[in-house]
Coordinates of C-alpha atoms in Angstrom, one line a residue:
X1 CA 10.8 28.0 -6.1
X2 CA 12.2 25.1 -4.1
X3 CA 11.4 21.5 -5.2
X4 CA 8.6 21.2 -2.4
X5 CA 7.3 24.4 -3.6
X6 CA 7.0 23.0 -7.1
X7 CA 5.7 19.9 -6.1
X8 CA 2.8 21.4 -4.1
X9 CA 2.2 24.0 -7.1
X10 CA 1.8 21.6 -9.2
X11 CA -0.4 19.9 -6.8
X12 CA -2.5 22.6 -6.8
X13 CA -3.0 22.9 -10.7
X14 CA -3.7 20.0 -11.5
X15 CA -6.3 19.8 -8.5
X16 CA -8.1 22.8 -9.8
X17 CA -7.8 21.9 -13.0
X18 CA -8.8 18.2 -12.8
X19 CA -11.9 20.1 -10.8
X20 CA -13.0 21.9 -13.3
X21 CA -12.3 19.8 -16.4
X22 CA -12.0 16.4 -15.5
X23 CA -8.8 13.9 -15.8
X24 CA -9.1 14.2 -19.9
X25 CA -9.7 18.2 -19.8
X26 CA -6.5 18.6 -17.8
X27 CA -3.4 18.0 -19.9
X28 CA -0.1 17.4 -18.0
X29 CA 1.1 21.0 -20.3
X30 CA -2.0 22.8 -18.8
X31 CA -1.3 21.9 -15.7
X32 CA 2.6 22.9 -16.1
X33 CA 1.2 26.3 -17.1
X34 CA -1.0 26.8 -14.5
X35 CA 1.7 25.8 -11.9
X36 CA 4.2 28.2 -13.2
X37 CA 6.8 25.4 -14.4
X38 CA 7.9 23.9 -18.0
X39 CA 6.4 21.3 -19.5
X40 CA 9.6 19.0 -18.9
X41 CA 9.9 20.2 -15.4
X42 CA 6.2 18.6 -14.6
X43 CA 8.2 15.0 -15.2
X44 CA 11.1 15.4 -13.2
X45 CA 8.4 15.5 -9.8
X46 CA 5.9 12.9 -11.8
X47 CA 6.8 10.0 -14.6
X48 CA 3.8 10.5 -16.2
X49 CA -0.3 11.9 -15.4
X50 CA -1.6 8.2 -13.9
X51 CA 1.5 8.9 -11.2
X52 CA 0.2 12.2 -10.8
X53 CA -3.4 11.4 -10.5
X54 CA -2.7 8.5 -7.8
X55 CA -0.3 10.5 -5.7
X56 CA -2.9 13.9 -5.7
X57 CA -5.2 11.4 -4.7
X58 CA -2.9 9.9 -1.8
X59 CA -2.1 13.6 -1.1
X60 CA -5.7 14.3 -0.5
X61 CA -6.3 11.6 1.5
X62 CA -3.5 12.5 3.8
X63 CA -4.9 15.7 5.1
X64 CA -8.6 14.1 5.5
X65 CA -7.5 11.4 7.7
X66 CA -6.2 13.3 10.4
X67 CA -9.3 15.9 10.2
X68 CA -11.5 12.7 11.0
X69 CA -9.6 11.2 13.5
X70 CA -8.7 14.6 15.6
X71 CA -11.1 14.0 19.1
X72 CA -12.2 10.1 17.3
X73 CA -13.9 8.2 20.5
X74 CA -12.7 4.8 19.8
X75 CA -13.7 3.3 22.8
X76 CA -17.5 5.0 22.4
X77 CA -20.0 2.9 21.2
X78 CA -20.5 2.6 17.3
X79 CA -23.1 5.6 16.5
X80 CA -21.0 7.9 18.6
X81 CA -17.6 7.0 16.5
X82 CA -20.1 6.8 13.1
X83 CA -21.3 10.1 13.6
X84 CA -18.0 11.7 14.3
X85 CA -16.6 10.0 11.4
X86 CA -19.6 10.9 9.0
X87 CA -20.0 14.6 11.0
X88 CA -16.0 15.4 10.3
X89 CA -16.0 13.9 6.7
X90 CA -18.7 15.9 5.4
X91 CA -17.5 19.1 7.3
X92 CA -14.4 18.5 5.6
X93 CA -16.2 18.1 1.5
X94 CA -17.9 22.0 2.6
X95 CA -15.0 23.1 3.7
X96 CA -12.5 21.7 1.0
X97 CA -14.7 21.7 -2.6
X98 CA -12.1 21.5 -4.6
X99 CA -10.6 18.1 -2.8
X100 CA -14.5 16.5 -3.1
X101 CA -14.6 17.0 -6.4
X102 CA -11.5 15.7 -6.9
X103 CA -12.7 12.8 -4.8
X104 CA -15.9 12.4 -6.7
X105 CA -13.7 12.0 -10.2
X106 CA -11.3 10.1 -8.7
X107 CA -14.0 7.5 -7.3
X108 CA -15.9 7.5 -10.2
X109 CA -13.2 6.8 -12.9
X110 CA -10.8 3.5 -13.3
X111 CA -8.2 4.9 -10.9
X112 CA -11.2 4.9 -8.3
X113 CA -12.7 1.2 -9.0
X114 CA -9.2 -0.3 -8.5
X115 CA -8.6 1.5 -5.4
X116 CA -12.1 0.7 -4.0
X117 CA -11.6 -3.2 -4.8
X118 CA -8.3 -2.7 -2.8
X119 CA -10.0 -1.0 0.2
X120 CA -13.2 -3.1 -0.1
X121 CA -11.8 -6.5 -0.6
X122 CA -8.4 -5.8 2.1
X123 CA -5.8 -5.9 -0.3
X124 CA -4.2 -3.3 0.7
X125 CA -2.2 -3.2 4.4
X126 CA -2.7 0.0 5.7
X127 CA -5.3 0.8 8.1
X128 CA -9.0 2.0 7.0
X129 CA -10.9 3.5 9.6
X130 CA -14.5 3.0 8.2
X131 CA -14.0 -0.5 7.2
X132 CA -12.6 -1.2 10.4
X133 CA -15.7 0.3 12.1
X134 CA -18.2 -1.0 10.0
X135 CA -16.2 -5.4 10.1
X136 CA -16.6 -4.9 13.7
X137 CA -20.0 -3.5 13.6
X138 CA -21.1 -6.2 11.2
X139 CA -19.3 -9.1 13.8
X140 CA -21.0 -7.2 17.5
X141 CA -24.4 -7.4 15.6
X142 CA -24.8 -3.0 15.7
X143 CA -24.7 -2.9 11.9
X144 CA -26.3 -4.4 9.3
X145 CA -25.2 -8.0 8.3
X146 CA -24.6 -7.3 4.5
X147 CA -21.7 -7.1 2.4
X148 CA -19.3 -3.9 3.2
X149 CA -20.0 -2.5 -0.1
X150 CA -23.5 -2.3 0.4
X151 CA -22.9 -0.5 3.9
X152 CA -20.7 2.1 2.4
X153 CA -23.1 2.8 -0.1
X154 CA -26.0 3.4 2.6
X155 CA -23.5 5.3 4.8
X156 CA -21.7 7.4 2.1
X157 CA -24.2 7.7 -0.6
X158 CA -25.7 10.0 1.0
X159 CA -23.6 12.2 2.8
X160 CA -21.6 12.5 -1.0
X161 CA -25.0 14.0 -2.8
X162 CA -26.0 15.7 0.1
X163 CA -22.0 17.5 -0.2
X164 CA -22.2 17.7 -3.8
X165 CA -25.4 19.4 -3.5
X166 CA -24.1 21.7 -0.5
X167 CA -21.3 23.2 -2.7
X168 CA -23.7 23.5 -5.7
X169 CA -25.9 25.5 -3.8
X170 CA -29.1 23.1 -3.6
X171 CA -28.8 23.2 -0.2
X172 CA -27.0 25.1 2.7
X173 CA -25.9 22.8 5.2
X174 CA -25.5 23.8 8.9
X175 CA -24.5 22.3 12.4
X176 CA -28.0 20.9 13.3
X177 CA -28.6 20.1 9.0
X178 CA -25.4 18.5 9.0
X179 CA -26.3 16.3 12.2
X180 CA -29.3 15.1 11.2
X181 CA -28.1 13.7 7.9
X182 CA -25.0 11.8 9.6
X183 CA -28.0 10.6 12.1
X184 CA -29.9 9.6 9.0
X185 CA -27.0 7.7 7.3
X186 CA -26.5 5.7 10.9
X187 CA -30.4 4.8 11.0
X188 CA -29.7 3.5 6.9
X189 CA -26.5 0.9 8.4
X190 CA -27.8 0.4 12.2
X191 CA -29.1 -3.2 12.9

């Protein structure tokens, strides 16, 4: 295996692993095993699991962003570039389970708060679509004048359960499904 090979293998285990068994439940000689490499190999691509657990994150997060913005209408009005955004995210959590619950963990654990605080608070340089959207949706008077925290909740709290509950089989989401809970989420953060 090349070193790219090994990288994205590893990527892969610890993914499904972290999936099924949580950060704690996935040991970095678990996931070694189930990428096909030694246990000291696993360091030479990572320095230690929190470097690992960041950068699958970061890894993630690099093949949803250009899922979302593929056809974007940034010069639409705001429900037509919310619902494209909200429409492409949740296709993307049905099609990829594995990366959502990822996600879910990821979001949910300290690794998640810090990187929320970052994103939520602008501490961090690079762009952010939805927070983007949603400043200048606060400042035209089209969304809701609260803080951004409580917009992404109304926006995303949703469309995560309703995902969540997709891939466990609650609920079988389809084109027209799918649009009227993106439509729903818009009505919850619409002034």
């Amino acid at each position: 295996m090349s070193k790219v090979e090994k990288r994205d293998e590893i990527f892969r285990a610890a993914l499904e692993l972290i999936a099924e068994h949580g950060f704690h439940g996935a040991p970095m000689a678990m996931i070694a095993e189930r990428a096909g490499v030694g246990a000291g190999t696993i360091y030479r691509y990572f320095e230690n699991k929190d470097v690992l657990i960041t950068e699958l994150y970061s890894e993630i997060e690099g093949r949803i962003y250009p899922v979302i913005m593929e056809g974007y209408p940034e010069i639409k009005a705001f429900r037509e570039r919310f619902l494209h955004l909200g429409t492409e995210l949740l296709r993307y959590f049905i099609e990829n389970p594995l990366d959502f619950r990822y996600l879910e963990q990821f979001h949910n654990s300290p690794y998640g708060v810090e990187f929320r605080r970052d994103r939520l608070l602008g501490e961090i340089e690079e762009r952010f679509v939805f927070r983007e959207l949603f400043e200048v949706g606060i400042a035209q008077q089209v969304m809701k004048d609260v803080p951004l925290a409580i917009l992404f909740a109304l926006a995303f709290g949703p469309l995560l359960s309703v995902a969540r509950d997709h891939i466990l089989g609650f609920v079988t989401l389809d084109d027209d499904l799918i649009a009227r809970t993106i439509e729903a989420c818009w009505d919850a953060v619409r002034r």
